[in-house]
Coordinates of C-alpha atoms and ligand atoms in Angstrom, one line a residue:
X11 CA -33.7 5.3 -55.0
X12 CA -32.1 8.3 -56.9
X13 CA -29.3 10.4 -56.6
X14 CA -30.3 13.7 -55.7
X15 CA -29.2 14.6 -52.4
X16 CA -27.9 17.3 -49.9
X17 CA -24.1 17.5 -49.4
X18 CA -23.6 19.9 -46.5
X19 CA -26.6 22.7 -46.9
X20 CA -26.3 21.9 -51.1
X21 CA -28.7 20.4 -52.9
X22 CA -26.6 17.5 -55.2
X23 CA -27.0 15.4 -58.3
X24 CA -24.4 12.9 -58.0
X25 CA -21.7 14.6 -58.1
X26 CA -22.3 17.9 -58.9
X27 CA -24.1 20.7 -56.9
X28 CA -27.1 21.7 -58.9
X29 CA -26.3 25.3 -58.1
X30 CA -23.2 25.4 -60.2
X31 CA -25.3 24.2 -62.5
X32 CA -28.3 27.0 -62.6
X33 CA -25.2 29.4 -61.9
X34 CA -23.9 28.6 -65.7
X35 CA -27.0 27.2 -67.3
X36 CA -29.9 29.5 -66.3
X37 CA -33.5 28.5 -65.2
X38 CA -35.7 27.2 -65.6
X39 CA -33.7 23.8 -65.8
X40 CA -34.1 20.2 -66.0
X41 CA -31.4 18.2 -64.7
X42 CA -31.1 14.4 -64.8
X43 CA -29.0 11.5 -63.1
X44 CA -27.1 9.4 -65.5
X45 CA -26.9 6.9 -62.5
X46 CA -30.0 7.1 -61.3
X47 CA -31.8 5.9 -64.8
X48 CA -29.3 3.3 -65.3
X49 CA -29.8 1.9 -61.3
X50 CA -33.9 1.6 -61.8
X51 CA -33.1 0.2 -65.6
X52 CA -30.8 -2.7 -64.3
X53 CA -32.6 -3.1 -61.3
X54 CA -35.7 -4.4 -63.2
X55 CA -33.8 -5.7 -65.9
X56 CA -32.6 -8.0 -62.8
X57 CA -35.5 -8.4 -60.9
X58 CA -36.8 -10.0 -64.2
X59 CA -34.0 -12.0 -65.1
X60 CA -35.9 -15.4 -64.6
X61 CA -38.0 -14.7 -67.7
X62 CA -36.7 -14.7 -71.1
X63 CA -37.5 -10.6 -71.2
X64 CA -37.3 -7.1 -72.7
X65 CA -37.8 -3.5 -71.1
X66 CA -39.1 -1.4 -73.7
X67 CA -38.7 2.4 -72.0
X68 CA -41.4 4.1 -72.6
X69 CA -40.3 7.8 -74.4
X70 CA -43.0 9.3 -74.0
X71 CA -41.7 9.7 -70.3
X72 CA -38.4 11.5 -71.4
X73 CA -37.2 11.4 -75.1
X74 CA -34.3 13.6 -74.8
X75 CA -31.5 12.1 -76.9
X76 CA -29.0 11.5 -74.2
X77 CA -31.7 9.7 -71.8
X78 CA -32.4 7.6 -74.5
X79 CA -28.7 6.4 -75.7
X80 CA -27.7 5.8 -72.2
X81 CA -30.9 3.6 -72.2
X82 CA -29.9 2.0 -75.4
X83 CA -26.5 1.2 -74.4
X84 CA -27.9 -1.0 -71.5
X85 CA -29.7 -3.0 -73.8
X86 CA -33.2 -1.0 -73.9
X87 CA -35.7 -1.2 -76.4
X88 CA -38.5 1.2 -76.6
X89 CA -42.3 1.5 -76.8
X90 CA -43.0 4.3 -79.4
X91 CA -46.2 6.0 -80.4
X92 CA -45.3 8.4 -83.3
X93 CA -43.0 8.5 -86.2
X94 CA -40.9 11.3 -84.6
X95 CA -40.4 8.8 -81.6
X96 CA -39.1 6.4 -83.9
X97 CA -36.9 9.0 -85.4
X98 CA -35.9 10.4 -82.4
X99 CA -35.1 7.0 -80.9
X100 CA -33.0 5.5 -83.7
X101 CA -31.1 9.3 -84.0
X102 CA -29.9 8.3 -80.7
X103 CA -28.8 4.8 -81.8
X104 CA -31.6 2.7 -80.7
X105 CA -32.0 -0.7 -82.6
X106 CA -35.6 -0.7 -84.4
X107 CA -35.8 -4.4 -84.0
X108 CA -37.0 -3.9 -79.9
X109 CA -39.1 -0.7 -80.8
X110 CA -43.1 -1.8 -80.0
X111 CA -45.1 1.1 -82.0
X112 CA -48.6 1.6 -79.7
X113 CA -50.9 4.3 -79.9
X114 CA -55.0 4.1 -81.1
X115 CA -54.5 6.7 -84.2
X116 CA -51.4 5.4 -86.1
X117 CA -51.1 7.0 -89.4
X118 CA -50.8 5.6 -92.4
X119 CA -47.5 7.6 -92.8
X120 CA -46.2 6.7 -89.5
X121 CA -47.1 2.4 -90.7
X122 CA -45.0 3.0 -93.5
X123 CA -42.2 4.3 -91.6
X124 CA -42.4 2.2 -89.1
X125 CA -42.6 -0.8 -91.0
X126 CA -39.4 0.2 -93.4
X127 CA -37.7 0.7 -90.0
X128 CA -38.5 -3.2 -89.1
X129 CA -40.0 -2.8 -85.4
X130 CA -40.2 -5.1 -83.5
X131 CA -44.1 -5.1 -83.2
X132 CA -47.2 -2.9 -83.6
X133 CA -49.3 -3.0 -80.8
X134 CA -52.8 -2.4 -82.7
X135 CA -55.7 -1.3 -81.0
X136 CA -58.8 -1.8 -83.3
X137 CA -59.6 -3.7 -86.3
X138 CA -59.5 -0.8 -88.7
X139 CA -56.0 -0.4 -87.8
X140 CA -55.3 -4.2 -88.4
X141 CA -56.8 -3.6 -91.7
X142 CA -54.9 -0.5 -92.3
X143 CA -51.5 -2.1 -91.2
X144 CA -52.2 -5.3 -93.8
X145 CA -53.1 -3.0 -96.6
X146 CA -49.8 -0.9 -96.4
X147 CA -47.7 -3.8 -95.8
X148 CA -48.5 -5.8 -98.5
X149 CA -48.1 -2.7 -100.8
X150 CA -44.4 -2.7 -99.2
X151 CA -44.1 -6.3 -99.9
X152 CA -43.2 -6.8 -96.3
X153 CA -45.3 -8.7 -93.5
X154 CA -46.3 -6.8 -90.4
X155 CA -45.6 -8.1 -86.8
X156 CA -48.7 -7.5 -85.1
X157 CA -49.6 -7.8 -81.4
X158 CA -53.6 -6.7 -80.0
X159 CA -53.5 -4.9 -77.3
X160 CA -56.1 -6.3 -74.6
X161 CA -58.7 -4.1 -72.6
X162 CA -58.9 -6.5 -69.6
X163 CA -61.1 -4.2 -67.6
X164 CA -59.5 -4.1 -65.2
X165 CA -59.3 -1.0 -62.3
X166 CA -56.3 0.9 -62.3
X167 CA -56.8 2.8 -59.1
X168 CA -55.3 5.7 -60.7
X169 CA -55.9 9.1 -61.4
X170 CA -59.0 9.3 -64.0
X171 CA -56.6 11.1 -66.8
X172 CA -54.2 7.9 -66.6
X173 CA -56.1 4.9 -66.7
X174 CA -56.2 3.1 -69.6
X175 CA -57.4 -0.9 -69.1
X176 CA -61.4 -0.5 -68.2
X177 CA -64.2 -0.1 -70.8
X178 CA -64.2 3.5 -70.1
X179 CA -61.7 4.7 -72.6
X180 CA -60.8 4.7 -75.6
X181 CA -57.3 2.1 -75.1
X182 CA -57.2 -1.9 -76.8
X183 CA -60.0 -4.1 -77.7
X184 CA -62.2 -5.9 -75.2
X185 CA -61.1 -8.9 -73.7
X186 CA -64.1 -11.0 -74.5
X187 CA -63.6 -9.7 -78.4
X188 CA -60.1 -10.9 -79.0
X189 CA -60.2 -13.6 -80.2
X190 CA -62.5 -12.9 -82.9
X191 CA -59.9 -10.5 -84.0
X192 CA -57.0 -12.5 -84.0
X193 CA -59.4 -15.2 -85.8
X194 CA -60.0 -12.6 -88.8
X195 CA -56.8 -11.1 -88.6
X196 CA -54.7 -14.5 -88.8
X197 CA -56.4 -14.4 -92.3
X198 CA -54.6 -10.9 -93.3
X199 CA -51.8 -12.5 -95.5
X200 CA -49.1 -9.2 -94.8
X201 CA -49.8 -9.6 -90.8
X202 CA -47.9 -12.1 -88.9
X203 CA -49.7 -12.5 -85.5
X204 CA -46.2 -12.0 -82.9
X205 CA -48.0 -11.3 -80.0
X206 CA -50.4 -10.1 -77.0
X207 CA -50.1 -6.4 -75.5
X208 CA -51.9 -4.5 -72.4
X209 CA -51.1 -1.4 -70.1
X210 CA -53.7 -0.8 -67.5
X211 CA -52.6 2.8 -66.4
X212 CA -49.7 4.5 -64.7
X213 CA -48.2 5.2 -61.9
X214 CA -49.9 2.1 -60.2
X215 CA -48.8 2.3 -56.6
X216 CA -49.3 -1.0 -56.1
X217 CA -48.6 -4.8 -57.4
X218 CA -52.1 -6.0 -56.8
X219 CA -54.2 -4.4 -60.5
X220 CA -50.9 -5.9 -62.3
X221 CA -51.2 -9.3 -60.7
X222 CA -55.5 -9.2 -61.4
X223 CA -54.6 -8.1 -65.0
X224 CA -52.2 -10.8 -65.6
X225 CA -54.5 -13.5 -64.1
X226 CA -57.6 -12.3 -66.1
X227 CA -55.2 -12.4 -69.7
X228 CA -53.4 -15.5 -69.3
X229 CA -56.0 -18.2 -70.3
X230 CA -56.7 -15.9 -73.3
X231 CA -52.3 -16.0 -73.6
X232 CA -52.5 -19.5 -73.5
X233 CA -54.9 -20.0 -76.3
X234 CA -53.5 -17.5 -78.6
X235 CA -50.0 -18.9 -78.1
X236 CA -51.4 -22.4 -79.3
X237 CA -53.2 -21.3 -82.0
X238 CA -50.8 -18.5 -83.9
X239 CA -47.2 -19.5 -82.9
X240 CA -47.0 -16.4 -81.0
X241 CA -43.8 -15.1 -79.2
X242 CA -44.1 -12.7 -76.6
X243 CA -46.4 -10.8 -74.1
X244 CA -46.5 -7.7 -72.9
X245 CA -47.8 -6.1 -69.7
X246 CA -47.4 -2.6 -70.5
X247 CA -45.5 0.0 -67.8
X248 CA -47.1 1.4 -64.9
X249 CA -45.1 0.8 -62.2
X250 CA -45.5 3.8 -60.1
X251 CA -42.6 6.0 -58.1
X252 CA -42.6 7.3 -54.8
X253 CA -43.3 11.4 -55.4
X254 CA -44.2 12.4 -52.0
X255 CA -42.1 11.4 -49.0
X256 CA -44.8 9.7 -46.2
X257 CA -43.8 12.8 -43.5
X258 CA -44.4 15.7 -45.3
X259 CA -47.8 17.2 -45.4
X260 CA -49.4 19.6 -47.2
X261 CA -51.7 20.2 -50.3
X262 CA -53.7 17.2 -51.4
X263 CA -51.6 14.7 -54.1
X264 CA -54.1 12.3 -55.7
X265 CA -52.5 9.2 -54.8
X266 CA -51.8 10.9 -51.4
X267 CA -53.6 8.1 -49.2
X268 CA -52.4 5.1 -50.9
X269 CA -48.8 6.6 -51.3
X270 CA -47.3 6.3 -48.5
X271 CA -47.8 2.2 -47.6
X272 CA -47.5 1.0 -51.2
X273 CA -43.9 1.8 -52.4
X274 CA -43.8 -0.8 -55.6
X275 CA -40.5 -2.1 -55.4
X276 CA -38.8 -4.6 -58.8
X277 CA -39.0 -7.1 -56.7
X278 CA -42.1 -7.2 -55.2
X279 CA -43.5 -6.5 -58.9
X280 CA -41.2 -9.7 -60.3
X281 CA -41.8 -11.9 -56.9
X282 CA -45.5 -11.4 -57.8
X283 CA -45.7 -11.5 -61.7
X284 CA -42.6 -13.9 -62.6
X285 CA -44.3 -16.7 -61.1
X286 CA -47.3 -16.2 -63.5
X287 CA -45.6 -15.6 -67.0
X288 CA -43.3 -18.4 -66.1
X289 CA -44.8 -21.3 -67.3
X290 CA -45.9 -19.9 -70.3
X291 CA -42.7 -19.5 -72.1
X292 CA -43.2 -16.1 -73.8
X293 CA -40.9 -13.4 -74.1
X294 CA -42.3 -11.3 -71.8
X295 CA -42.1 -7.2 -72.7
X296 CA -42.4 -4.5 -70.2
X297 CA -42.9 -0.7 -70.9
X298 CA -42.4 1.1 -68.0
X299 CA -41.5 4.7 -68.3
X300 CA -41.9 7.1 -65.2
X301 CA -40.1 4.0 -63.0
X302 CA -36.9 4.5 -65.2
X303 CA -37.0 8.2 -65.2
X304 CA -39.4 9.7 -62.7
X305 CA -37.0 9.9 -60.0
X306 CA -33.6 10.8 -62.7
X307 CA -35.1 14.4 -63.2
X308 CA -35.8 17.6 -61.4
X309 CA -36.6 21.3 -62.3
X310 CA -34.7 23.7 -61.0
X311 CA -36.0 27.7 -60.8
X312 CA -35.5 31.0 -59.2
X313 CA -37.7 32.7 -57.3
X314 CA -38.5 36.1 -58.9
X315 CA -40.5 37.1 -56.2
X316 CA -42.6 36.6 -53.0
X317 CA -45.5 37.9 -52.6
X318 CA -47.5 38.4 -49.6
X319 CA -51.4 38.9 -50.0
X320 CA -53.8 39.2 -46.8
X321 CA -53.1 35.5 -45.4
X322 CA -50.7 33.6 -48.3
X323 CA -47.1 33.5 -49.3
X324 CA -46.6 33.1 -53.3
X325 CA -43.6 32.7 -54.5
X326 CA -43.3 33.1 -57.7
X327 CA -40.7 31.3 -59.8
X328 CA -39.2 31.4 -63.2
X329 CA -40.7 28.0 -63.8
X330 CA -44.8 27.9 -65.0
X331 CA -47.1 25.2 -66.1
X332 CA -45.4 25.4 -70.0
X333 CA -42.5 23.7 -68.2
X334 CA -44.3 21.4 -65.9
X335 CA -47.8 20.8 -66.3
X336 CA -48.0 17.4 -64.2
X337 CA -49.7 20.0 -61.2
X338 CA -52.1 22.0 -63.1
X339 CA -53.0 18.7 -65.5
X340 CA -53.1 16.2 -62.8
X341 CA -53.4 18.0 -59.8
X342 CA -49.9 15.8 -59.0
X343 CA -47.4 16.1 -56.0
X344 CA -44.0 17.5 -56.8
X345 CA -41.9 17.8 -53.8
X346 CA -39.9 21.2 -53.5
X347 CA -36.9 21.7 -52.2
X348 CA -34.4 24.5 -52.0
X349 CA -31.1 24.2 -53.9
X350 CA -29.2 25.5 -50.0
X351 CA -30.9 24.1 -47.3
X352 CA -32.1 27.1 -44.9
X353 CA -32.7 25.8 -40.8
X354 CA -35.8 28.3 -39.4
X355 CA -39.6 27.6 -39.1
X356 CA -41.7 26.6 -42.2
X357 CA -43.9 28.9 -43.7
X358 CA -46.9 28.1 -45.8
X359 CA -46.5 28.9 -49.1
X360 CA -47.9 28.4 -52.8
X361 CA -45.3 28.1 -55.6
X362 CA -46.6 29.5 -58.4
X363 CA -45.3 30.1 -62.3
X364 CA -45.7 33.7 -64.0
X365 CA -48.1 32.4 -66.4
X366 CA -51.7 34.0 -66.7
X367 CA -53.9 31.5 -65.5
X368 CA -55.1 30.5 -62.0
X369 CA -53.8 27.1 -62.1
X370 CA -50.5 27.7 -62.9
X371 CA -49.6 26.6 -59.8
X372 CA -46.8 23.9 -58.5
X373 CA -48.3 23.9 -55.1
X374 CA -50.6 25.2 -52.2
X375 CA -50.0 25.4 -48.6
X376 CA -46.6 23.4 -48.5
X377 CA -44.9 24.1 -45.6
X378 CA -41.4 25.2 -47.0
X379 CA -38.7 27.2 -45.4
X380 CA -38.2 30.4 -45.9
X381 CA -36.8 31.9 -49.1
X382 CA -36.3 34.9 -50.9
X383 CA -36.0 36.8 -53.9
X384 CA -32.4 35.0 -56.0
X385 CA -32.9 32.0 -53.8
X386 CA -33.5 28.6 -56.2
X387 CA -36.1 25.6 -56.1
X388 CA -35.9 22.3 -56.9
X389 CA -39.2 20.3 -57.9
X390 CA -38.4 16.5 -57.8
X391 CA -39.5 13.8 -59.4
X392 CA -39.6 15.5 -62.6
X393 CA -37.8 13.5 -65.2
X394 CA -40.7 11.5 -66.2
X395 CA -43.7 13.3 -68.2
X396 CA -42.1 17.0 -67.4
X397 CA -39.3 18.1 -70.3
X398 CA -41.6 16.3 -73.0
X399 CA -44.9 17.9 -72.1
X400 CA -43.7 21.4 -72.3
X401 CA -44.9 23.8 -74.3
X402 CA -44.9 27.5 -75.6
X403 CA -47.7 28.9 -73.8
X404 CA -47.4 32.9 -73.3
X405 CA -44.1 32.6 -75.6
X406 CA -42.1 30.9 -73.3
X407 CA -38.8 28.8 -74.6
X408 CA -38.2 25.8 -73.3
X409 CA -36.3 24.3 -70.9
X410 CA -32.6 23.9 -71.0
X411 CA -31.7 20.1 -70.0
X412 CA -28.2 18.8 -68.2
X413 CA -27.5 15.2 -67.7
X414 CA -25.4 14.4 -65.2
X415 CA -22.5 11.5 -64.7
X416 CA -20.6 11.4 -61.3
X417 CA -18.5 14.6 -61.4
X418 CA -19.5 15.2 -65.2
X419 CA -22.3 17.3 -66.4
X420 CA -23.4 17.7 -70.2
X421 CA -26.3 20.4 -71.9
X422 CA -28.2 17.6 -73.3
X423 CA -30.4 20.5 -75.3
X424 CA -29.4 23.9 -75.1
X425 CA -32.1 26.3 -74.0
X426 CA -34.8 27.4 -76.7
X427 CA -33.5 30.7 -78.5
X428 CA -36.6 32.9 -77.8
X429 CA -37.0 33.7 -81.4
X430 CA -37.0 30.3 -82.6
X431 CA -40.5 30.2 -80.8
X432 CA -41.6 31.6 -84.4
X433 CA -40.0 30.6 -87.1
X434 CA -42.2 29.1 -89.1
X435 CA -44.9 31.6 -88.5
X436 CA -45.7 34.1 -91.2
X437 CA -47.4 36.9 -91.6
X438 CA -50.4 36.2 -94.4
X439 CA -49.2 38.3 -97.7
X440 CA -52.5 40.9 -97.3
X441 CA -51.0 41.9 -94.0
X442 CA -47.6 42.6 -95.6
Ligands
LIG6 N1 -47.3 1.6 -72.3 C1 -48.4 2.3 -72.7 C2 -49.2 1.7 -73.8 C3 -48.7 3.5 -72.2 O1 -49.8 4.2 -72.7 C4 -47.9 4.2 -71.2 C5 -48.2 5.5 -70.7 C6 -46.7 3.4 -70.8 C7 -46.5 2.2 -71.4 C8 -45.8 4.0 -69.8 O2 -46.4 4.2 -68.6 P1 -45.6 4.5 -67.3 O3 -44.7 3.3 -67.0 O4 -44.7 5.7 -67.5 O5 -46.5 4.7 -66.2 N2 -48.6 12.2 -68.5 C9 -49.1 11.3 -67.4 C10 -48.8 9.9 -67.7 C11 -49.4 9.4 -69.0 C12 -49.1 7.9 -69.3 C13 -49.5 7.5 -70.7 N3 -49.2 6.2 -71.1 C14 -48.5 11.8 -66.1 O6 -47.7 12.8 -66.1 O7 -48.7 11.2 -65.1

């Protein structure tokens, strides 16, 4: 599952303690298992192996440099949705040939780039874009591999901010419109029709929206592969990770009911899938993100200190929503831990940033045990959607990140110089 784990009364990544690390890094700290990314990465990569396939990690879920060229190195490709993922993906050696560029607002900019760079698709998701892609390719004298990405409508059973595949949002193209589009856009002369996209949501717990999704898209497959030559499909990421272990109660996670009977395993996602793409001799493409590096990352802070108000215990931590805004955002489950285990009774307690806003929160009413002022936290699961949707908010730095490899540890980015917050700012010349 991962390797974070107590050794004694110390809370471990592989093998280092993470307090040694806080000790000479600071918090608020991200810290990440080398092994753990590469154990989920070869364990799909294997549960796959029937097909004729390619994981594409997703980066939006962790983009740090290091995360990404141990990915790289085990044969990744990557979905990417800007220019600076591109970038930032080929700076740390990936091959632009397996990059698959989604995303509803591509600019014309980021086309350019992308198509100079030779990815490996763009997964378009509307006919303007189709039109836009044509236009700048044939101005590049180049020919555009194109795949639509399919709306199949199909219910995520997700949280409402990360569903993506039903009519409601703004993701793909209908399913019963397709066709038309690859009709009028096999007549583009700079596009070359490559193949079929969809992603229905994330962190789906279980295999059954996949399986409904992949049954409801094949016929369509089937006659687009006929008809344009194509060569792959891909089913988008999803796959959803374990954040809250079944015993442990306490404030209300979203997926909270379903979470505990549906852990969604490689296998029972290939056993269930790889049956259906068989026969129809694509190149199948997976983009799962928070699978790969969900479980790799955790966020370690100090508690600053604890406060006691009529009935509740806050403790108040070095961490805030800036660093990790999965909570506040998504109202999402983090299990915390200490960084020494403590024996005692459990005390209810909200953990809660120093930010100025009520719902700068990491939890409410967890049973935890009893800490103090100096003591450190770990939040789990935080190596998927955590470093990368950090901000400045109140002035804050960011996050320094350490990646760790059996008995080695590296600063993958140093910790934000506070004053670097501003350059770039200016004061306006009639304020001078
Ligand atoms: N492919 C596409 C087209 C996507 O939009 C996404 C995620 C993925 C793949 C990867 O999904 P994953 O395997 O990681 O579930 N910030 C939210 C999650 C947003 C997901 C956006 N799209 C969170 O913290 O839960």
């Amino acid at each position: 599952m991962h390797d974070f784990r107590y050794v004694g009364d110390q809370l471990f990544c592989e093998g280092v303690s993470i307090a040694s690390l806080v000790r000479k890094h600071g918090t608020p700290l991200y810290v990440y298992s080398q092994h753990t990314l590469t154990d989920h990465f070869q364990k799909l990569d294997k549960a796959l192996s029937p097909l004729n396939h390619l994981i594409c990690f997703s980066m939006k879920s962790n983009s740090n440099l290091s995360v990404l060229r141990a990915l790289a190195k085990l044969g990744s490709g990557f979905d990417i949705v800007s220019e600076g993922e591109l970038y930032r993906a080929m700076t740390a050696g990936a091959d632009p040939g397996k990059c698959v560029f989604a995303g509803v607002g591509k600019t014309e900019r980021e086309i350019e780039f992308a198509l100079k760079q030779g990815v490996y698709s763009f997964n378009a998701e509307s006919e303007p874009e189709l039109a836009r892609i044509n236009r700048l390719a044939a101005r590049l004298k180049k020919i555009a591999p194109i795949a639509v990405r399919v709306n199949p409508n199909v219910d995520a059973h997700t949280h409402a901010k990360i569903t993506t595949g039903t009519y409601e949002n703004k993701f793909g193209i209908a399913l019963e419109k397709v066709e038309g589009v690859y009709a009028r856009a096999s007549k583009l002369k700079n596009l070359r029709l490559r193949g079929v996209q969809m992603h229905i949501g994330s962190q789906l717990t279980a295999v059954k929206p996949f399986e409904l999704a992949v049954l409801k898209v094949l016929p369509l497959v089937k006659r687009l592969k006929e008809k344009y030559a194509m060569d792959f499909f891909s089913i988008g990421g999803g796959l959803g990770i374990v954040y809250q272990p079944a015993l442990q109660s306490g404030s209300a996670g979203w997926w909270k009911s379903s979470e505990a009977r549906h852990i969604l395993t490689p296998q029972k996602y290939a056993d269930r899938l790889v049956p259906l793409l068989q026969p129809l001799g694509l190149r199948v493409l997976l983009e799962p993100g928070r699978f790969i590096s969900g479980n790799a990352g955790i966020l370690a802070t100090r508690i600053e200190y604890v406060k006691r108000t009529g009935k509740k215990n806050f403790l108040i931590v070095d961490a805030a929503m800036n660093d990790l805004i999965r909570p506040a955002f998504y109202e999402a489950y983090h299990e915390i831990v200490p960084l020494v285990r403590k024996g005692g009774r459990l005390i209810s307690s909200d953990v809660v940033g120093p930010v100025c806003e009520s719902g700068d929160y990491f939890c409410k009413y967890r049973p935890l045990s009893k800490v103090g002022e100096g003591d450190y936290l770990a939040l789990l699961s935080a190596g998927a959607y955590g470093f990368v949707m950090a901000s400045n908010y109140n002035t804050r730095p960011l996050a320094a990140e350490v990646l760790v490899n059996g008995r080695q540890s590296a600063v993958v980015r140093e910790r934000q110089p506070v004053n670097e917050i501003w350059t770039g700012e200016k004061v306006a010349a009639w304020l001078k």
